[in-house]
GROMACS .gro file of C-alpha atoms in nm:
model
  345
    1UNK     CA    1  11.669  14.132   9.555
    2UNK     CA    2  11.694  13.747   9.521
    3UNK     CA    3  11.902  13.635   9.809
    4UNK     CA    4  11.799  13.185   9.739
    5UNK     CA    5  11.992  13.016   9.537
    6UNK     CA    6  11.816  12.695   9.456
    7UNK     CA    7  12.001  12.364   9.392
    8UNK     CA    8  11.688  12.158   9.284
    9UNK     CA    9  11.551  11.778   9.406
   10UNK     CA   10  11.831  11.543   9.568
   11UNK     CA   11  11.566  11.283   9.667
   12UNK     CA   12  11.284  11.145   9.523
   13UNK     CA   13  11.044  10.828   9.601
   14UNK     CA   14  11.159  10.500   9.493
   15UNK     CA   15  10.986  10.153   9.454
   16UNK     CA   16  11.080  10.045   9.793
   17UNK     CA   17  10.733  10.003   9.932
   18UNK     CA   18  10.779  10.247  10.268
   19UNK     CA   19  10.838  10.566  10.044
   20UNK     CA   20  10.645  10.467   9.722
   21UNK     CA   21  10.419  10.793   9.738
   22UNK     CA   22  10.648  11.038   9.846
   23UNK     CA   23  10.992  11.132  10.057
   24UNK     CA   24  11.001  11.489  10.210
   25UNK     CA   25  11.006  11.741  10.500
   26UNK     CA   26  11.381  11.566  10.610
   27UNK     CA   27  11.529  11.647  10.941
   28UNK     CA   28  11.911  11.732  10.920
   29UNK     CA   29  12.222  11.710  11.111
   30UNK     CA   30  12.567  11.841  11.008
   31UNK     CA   31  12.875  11.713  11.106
   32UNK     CA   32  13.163  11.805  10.959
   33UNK     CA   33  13.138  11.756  10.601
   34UNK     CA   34  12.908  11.497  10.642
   35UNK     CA   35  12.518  11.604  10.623
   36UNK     CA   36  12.231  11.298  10.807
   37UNK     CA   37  11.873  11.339  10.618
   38UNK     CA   38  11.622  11.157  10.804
   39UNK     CA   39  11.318  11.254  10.565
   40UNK     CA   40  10.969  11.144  10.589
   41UNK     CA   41  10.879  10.910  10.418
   42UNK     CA   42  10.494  10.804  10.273
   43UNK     CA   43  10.357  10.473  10.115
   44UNK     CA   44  10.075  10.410   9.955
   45UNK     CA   45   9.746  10.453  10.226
   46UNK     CA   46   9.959  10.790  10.330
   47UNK     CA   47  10.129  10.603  10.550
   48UNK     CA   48  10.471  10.793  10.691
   49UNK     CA   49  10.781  10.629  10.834
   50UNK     CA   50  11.129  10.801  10.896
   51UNK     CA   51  11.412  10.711  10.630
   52UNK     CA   52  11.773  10.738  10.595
   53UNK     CA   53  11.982  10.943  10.339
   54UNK     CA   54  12.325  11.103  10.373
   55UNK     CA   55  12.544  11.307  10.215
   56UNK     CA   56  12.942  11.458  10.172
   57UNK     CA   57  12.898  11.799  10.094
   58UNK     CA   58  12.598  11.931  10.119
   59UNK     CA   59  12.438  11.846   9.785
   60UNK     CA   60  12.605  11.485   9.710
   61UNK     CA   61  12.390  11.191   9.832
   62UNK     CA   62  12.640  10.854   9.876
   63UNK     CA   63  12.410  10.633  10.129
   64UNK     CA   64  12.014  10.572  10.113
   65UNK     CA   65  11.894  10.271  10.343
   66UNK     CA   66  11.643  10.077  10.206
   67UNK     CA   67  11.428  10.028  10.509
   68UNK     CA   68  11.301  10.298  10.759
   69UNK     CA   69  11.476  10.424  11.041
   70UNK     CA   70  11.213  10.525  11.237
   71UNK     CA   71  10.898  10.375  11.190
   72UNK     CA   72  10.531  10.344  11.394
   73UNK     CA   73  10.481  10.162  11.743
   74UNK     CA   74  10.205  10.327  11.954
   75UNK     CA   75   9.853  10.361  11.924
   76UNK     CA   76   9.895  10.783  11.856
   77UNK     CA   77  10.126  10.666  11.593
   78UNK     CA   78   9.912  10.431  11.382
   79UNK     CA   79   9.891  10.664  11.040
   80UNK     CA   80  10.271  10.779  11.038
   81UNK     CA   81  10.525  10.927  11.236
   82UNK     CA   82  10.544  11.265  11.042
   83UNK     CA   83  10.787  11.562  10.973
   84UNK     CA   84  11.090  11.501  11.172
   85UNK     CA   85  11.308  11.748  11.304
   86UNK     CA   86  11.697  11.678  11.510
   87UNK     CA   87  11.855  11.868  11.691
   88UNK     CA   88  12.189  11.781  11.938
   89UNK     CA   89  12.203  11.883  12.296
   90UNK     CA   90  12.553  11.780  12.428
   91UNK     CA   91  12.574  11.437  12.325
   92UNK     CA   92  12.212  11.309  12.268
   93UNK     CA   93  12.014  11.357  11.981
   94UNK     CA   94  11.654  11.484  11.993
   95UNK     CA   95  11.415  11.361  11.681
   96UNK     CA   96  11.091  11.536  11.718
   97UNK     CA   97  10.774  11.440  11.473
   98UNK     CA   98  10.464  11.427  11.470
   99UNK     CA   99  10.268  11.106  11.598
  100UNK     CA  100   9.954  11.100  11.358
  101UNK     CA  101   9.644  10.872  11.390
  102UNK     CA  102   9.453  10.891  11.110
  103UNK     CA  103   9.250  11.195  11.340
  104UNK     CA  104   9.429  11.343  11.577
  105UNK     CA  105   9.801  11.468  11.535
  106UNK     CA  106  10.067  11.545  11.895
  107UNK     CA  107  10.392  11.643  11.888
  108UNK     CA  108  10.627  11.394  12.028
  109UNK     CA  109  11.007  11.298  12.030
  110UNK     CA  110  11.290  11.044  12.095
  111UNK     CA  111  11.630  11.029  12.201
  112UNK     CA  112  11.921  10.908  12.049
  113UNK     CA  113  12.291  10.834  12.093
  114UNK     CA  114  12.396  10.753  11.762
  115UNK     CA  115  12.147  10.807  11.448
  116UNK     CA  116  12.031  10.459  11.457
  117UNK     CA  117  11.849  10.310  11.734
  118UNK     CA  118  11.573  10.574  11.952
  119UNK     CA  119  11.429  10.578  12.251
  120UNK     CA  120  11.100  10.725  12.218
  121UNK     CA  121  11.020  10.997  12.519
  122UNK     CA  122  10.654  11.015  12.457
  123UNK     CA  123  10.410  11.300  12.338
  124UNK     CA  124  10.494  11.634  12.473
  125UNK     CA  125  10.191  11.830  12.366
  126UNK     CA  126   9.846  11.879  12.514
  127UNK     CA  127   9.583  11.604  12.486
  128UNK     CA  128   9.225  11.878  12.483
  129UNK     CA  129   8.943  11.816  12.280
  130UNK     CA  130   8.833  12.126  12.092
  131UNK     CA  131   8.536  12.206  12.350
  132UNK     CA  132   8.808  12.177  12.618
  133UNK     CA  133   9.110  12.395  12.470
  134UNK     CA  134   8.800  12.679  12.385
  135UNK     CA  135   8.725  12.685  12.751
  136UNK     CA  136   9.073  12.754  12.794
  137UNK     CA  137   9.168  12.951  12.587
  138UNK     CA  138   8.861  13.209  12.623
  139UNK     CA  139   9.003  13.434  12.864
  140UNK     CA  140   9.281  13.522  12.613
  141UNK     CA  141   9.032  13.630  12.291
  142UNK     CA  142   9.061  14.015  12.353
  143UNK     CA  143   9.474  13.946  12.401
  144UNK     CA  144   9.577  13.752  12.142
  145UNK     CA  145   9.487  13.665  11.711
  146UNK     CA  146   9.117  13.622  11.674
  147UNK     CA  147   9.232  13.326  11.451
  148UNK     CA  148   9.339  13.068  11.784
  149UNK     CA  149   8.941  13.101  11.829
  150UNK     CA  150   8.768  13.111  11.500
  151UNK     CA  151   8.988  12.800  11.428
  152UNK     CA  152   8.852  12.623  11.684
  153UNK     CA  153   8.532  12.743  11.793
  154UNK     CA  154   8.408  12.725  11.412
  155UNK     CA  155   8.581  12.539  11.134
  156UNK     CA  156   8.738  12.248  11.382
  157UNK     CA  157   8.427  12.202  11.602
  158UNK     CA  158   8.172  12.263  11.345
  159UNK     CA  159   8.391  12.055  11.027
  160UNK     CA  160   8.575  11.767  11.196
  161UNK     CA  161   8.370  11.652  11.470
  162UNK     CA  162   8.039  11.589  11.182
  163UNK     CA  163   8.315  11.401  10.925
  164UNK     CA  164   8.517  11.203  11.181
  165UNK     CA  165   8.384  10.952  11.427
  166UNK     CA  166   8.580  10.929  11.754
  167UNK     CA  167   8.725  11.236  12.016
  168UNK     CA  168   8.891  11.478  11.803
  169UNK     CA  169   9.197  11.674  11.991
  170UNK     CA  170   9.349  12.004  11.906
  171UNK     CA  171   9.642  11.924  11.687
  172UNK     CA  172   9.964  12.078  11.807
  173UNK     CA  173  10.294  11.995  11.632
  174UNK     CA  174  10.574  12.166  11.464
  175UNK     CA  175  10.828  12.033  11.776
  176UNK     CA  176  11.153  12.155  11.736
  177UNK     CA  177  11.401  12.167  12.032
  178UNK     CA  178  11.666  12.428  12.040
  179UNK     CA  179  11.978  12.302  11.994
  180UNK     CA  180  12.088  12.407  12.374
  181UNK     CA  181  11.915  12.463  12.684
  182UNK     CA  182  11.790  12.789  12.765
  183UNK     CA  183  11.841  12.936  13.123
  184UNK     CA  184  11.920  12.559  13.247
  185UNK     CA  185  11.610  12.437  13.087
  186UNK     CA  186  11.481  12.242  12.723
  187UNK     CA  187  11.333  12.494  12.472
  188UNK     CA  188  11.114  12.387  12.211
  189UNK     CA  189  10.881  12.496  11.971
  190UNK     CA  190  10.538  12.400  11.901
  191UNK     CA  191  10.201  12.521  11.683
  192UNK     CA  192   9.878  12.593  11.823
  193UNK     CA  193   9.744  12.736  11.542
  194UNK     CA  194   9.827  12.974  11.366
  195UNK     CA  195  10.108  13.105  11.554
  196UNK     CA  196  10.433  12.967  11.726
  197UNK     CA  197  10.521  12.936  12.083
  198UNK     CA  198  10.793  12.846  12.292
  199UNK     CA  199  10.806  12.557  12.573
  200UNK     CA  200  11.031  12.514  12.859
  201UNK     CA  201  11.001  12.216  13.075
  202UNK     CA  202  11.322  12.038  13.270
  203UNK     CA  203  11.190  11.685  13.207
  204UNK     CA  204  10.845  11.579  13.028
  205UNK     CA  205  10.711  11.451  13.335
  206UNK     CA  206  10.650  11.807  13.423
  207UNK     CA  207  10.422  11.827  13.110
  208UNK     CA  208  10.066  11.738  13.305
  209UNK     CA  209   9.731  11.834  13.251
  210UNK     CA  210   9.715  12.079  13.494
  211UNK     CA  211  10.064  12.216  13.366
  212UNK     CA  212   9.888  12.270  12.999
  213UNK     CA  213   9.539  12.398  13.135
  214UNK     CA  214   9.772  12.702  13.302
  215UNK     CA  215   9.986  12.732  12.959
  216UNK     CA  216   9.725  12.761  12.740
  217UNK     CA  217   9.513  12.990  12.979
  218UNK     CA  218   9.806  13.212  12.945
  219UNK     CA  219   9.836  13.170  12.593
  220UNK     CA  220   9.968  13.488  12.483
  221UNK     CA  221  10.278  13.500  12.690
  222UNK     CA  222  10.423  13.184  12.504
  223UNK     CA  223  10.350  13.352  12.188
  224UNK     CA  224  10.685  13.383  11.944
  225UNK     CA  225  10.576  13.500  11.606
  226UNK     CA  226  10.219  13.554  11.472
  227UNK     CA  227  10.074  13.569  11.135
  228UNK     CA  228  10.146  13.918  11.068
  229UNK     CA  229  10.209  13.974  10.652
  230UNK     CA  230  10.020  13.861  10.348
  231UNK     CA  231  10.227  13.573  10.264
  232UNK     CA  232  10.136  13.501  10.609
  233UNK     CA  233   9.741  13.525  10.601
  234UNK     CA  234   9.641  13.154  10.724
  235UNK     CA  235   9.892  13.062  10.992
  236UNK     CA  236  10.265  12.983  11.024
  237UNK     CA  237  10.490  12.724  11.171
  238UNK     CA  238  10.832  12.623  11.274
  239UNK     CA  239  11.053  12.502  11.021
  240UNK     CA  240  11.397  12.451  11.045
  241UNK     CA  241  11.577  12.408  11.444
  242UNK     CA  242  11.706  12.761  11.499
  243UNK     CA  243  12.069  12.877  11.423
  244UNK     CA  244  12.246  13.048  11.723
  245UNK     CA  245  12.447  13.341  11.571
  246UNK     CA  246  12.646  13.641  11.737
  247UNK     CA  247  12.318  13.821  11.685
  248UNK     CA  248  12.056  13.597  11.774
  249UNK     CA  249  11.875  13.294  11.666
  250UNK     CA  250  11.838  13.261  11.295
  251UNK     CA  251  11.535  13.051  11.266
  252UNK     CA  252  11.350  12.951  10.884
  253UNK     CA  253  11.001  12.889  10.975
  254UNK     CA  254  10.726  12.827  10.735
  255UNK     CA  255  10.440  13.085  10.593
  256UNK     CA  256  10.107  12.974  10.492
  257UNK     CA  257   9.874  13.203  10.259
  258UNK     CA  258   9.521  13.209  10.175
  259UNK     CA  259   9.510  13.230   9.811
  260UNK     CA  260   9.170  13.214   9.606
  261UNK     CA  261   9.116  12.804   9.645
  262UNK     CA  262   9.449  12.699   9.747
  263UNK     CA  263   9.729  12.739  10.004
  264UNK     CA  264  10.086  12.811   9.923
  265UNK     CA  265  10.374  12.749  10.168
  266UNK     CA  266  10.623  12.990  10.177
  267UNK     CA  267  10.982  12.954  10.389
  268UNK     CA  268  11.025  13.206  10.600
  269UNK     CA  269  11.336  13.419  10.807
  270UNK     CA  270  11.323  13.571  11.137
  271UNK     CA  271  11.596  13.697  11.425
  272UNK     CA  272  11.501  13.627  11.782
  273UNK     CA  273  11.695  13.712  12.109
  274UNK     CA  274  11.959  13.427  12.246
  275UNK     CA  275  11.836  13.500  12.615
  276UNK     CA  276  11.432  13.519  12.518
  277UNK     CA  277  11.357  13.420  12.220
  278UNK     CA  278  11.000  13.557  12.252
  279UNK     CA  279  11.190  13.900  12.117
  280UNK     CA  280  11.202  13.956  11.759
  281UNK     CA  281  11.541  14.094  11.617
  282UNK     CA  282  11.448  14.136  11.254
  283UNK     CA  283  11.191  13.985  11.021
  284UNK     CA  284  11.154  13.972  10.643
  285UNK     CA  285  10.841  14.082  10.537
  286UNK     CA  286  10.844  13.882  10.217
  287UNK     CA  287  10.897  13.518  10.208
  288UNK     CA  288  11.240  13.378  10.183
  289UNK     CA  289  11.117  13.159   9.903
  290UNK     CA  290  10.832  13.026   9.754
  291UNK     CA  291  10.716  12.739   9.519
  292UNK     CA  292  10.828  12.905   9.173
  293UNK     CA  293  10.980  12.562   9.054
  294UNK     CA  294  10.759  12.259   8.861
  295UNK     CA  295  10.861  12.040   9.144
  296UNK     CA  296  10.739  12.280   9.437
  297UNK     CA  297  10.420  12.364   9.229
  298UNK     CA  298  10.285  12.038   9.150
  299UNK     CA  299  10.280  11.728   9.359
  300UNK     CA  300  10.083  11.552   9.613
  301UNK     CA  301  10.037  11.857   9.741
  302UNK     CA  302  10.066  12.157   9.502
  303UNK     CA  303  10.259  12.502   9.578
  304UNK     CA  304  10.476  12.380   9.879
  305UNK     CA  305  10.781  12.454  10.028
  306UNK     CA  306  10.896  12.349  10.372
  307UNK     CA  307  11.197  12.400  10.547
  308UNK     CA  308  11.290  12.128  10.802
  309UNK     CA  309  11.659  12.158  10.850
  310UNK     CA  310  11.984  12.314  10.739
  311UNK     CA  311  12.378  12.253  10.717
  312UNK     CA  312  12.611  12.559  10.672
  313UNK     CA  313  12.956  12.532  10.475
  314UNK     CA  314  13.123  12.820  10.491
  315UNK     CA  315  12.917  13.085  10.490
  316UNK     CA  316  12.634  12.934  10.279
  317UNK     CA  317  12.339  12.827  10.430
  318UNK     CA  318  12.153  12.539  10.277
  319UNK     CA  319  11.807  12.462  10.380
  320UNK     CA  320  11.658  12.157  10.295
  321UNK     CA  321  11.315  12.155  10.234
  322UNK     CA  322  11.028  11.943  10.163
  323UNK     CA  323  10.868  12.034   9.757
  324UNK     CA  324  10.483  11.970   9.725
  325UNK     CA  325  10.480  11.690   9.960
  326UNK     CA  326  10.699  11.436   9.718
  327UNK     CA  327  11.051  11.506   9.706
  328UNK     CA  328  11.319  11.695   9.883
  329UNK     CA  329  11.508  11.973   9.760
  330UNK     CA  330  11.762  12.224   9.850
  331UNK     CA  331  11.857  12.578   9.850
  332UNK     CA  332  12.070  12.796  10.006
  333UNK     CA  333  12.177  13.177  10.060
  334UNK     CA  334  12.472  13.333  10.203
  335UNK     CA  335  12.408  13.372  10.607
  336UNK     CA  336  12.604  13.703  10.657
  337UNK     CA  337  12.335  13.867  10.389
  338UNK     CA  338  12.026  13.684  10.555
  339UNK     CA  339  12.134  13.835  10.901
  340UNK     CA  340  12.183  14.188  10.750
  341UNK     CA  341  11.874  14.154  10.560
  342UNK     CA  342  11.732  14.100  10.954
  343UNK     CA  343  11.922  14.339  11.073
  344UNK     CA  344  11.730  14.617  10.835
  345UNK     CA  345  11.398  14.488  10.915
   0.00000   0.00000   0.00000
């Protein structure tokens, strides 16, 4: 049964030299009938800065700015800030992305009151080099996926560190803060690969080396979903900022599978507990959607979709989603049959 409707590109790149390559992967926030896109957007050099787009209705674009929003500042920032992701706690904004250096990629965010000027918070995630996070991570090979060390121990260490000059890090990104607190205290996602876990912290100044050498020890206990189907065979990833429901947290993630010489990215559904969301509820066990369209097959990158965000109006969910790395698209599917759909798996 096809449960997606798919409503096709609503933004593409334009000559305006910040998103001349591409514009994708856009963070969303509803309000009313009003739907913000702040989308990633790539120059020439694969260079990414944060634009502006919004729309009435969910499909009907009727602003585009024509400079960024959001662009780079810091050192950990100099190739792009990447991927964002909003969510609203109370009356602040949180924009998460990742801060890319042409090496090493962290997950950090920034605050916000109103949509237009941030206050950046800093990098949240761990700062280990590969030799480091293996050291840590080795008491947990007999508990969790054998793919958190084969990553590591042999394509990153073995690959990366003979093509790239300089201290390579573990990348860790896919941040995506729930949109409230969780037992008094910030949840967020994040992607060690190939799996997703769950942070809690009360401020980021709790977030020290000695706080991550302890996480990450304990790896397996932060552990939300795992690789577990075919569409799922090289890793997964947050997606879209989770939906809370009367059931639990609706959350689109993405799926990543190994197929003969290429990857395809899938969009994914899963139902997680409101009090922990380490419990699963329900979880398809075929993708969502995947790239069947021309303009999710062929692109920068080929055979891509990638949910980063959704708006609901009525009872359709659209998710906005990021097509082979060059444009943005929609689609959307009728939440009361997604969460029975859960409900049965």
């Amino acid at each position: 049964m096809t449960l997606v409707t798919k409503h096709g590109v609503i933004l593409k790149k334009t000559n305006n030299s910040f998103e001349n390559l591409g514009v994708f992967n856009p963070a969303v926030m509803q309000e009313g009938n009003t739907v913000h896109l702040l989308y990633r957007a790539v120059r020439n050099g694969n260079f990414s800065t944060i634009g502006y787009s919004k729309l009435e209705g969910p499909l009907k674009v009727v602003k585009r700015l024509i400079e960024p929003v959001f662009f780079s500042e810091t050192p950990e920032e100099f190739q792009g800030v990447e991927d964002p992701r909003i969510t609203k706690i109370d009356d602040t904004y949180y924009l998460s992305y990742a801060a890319y250096d042409g090496i090493n990629v962290f997950g950090a965010y920034a605050t916000s009151k109103d949509l237009k000027t941030f206050e950046r918070q800093g990098i949240i995630t761990p700062k280990f080099t590969f030799e480091e996070y293996s050291e840590l991570i080795k008491n947990n090979y007999e508990k969790i996926s054998i793919h958190h060390t084969l990553f590591y121990d042999l394509y990153c260490r073995y690959k990366l560190e003979r093509l790239m000059k300089g201290k390579i890090y573990v990348w860790d990104k896919n941040i995506i803060f729930f949109p409230k607190k969780i037992n008094g205290k910030f949840a967020v996602f994040h992607r060690l690969f190939p799996s997703i876990q769950i942070l809690y912290f009360n401020d980021p100044s709790e977030l020290t080396v000695a706080f991550w050498e302890t996480y990450i020890s304990n790896l397996r206990q932060h552990i939300v979903l795992q690789p577990k189907y075919k569409h799922e065979s090289s890793h997964i990833g947050g997606g879209c900022p989770p939906i809370e429901t009367d059931l639990g947290w609706l959350v689109i993630y993405h799926s990543v599978e190994n197929h003969t010489k290429h990857l395809i990215y899938h969009a994914s559904a899963v139902l997680l507990d409101l009090n922990d969301p380490r419990k699963v509820l329900g979880r398809l066990n075929k993708p969502l959607f995947s790239p069947t369209e021309s303009y999710e097959k062929v692109g920068y990158v080929n055979n891509v979709v990638f949910p980063t965000g959704t708006a609901l109006f009525d009872d359709e969910l659209y998710i906005y989603y990021g097509a082979a790395d060059s444009c943005v698209a929609v689609a959307s599917v009728n939440i009361n049959t997604l969460l029975d759909e859960l409900k049965n798996q």
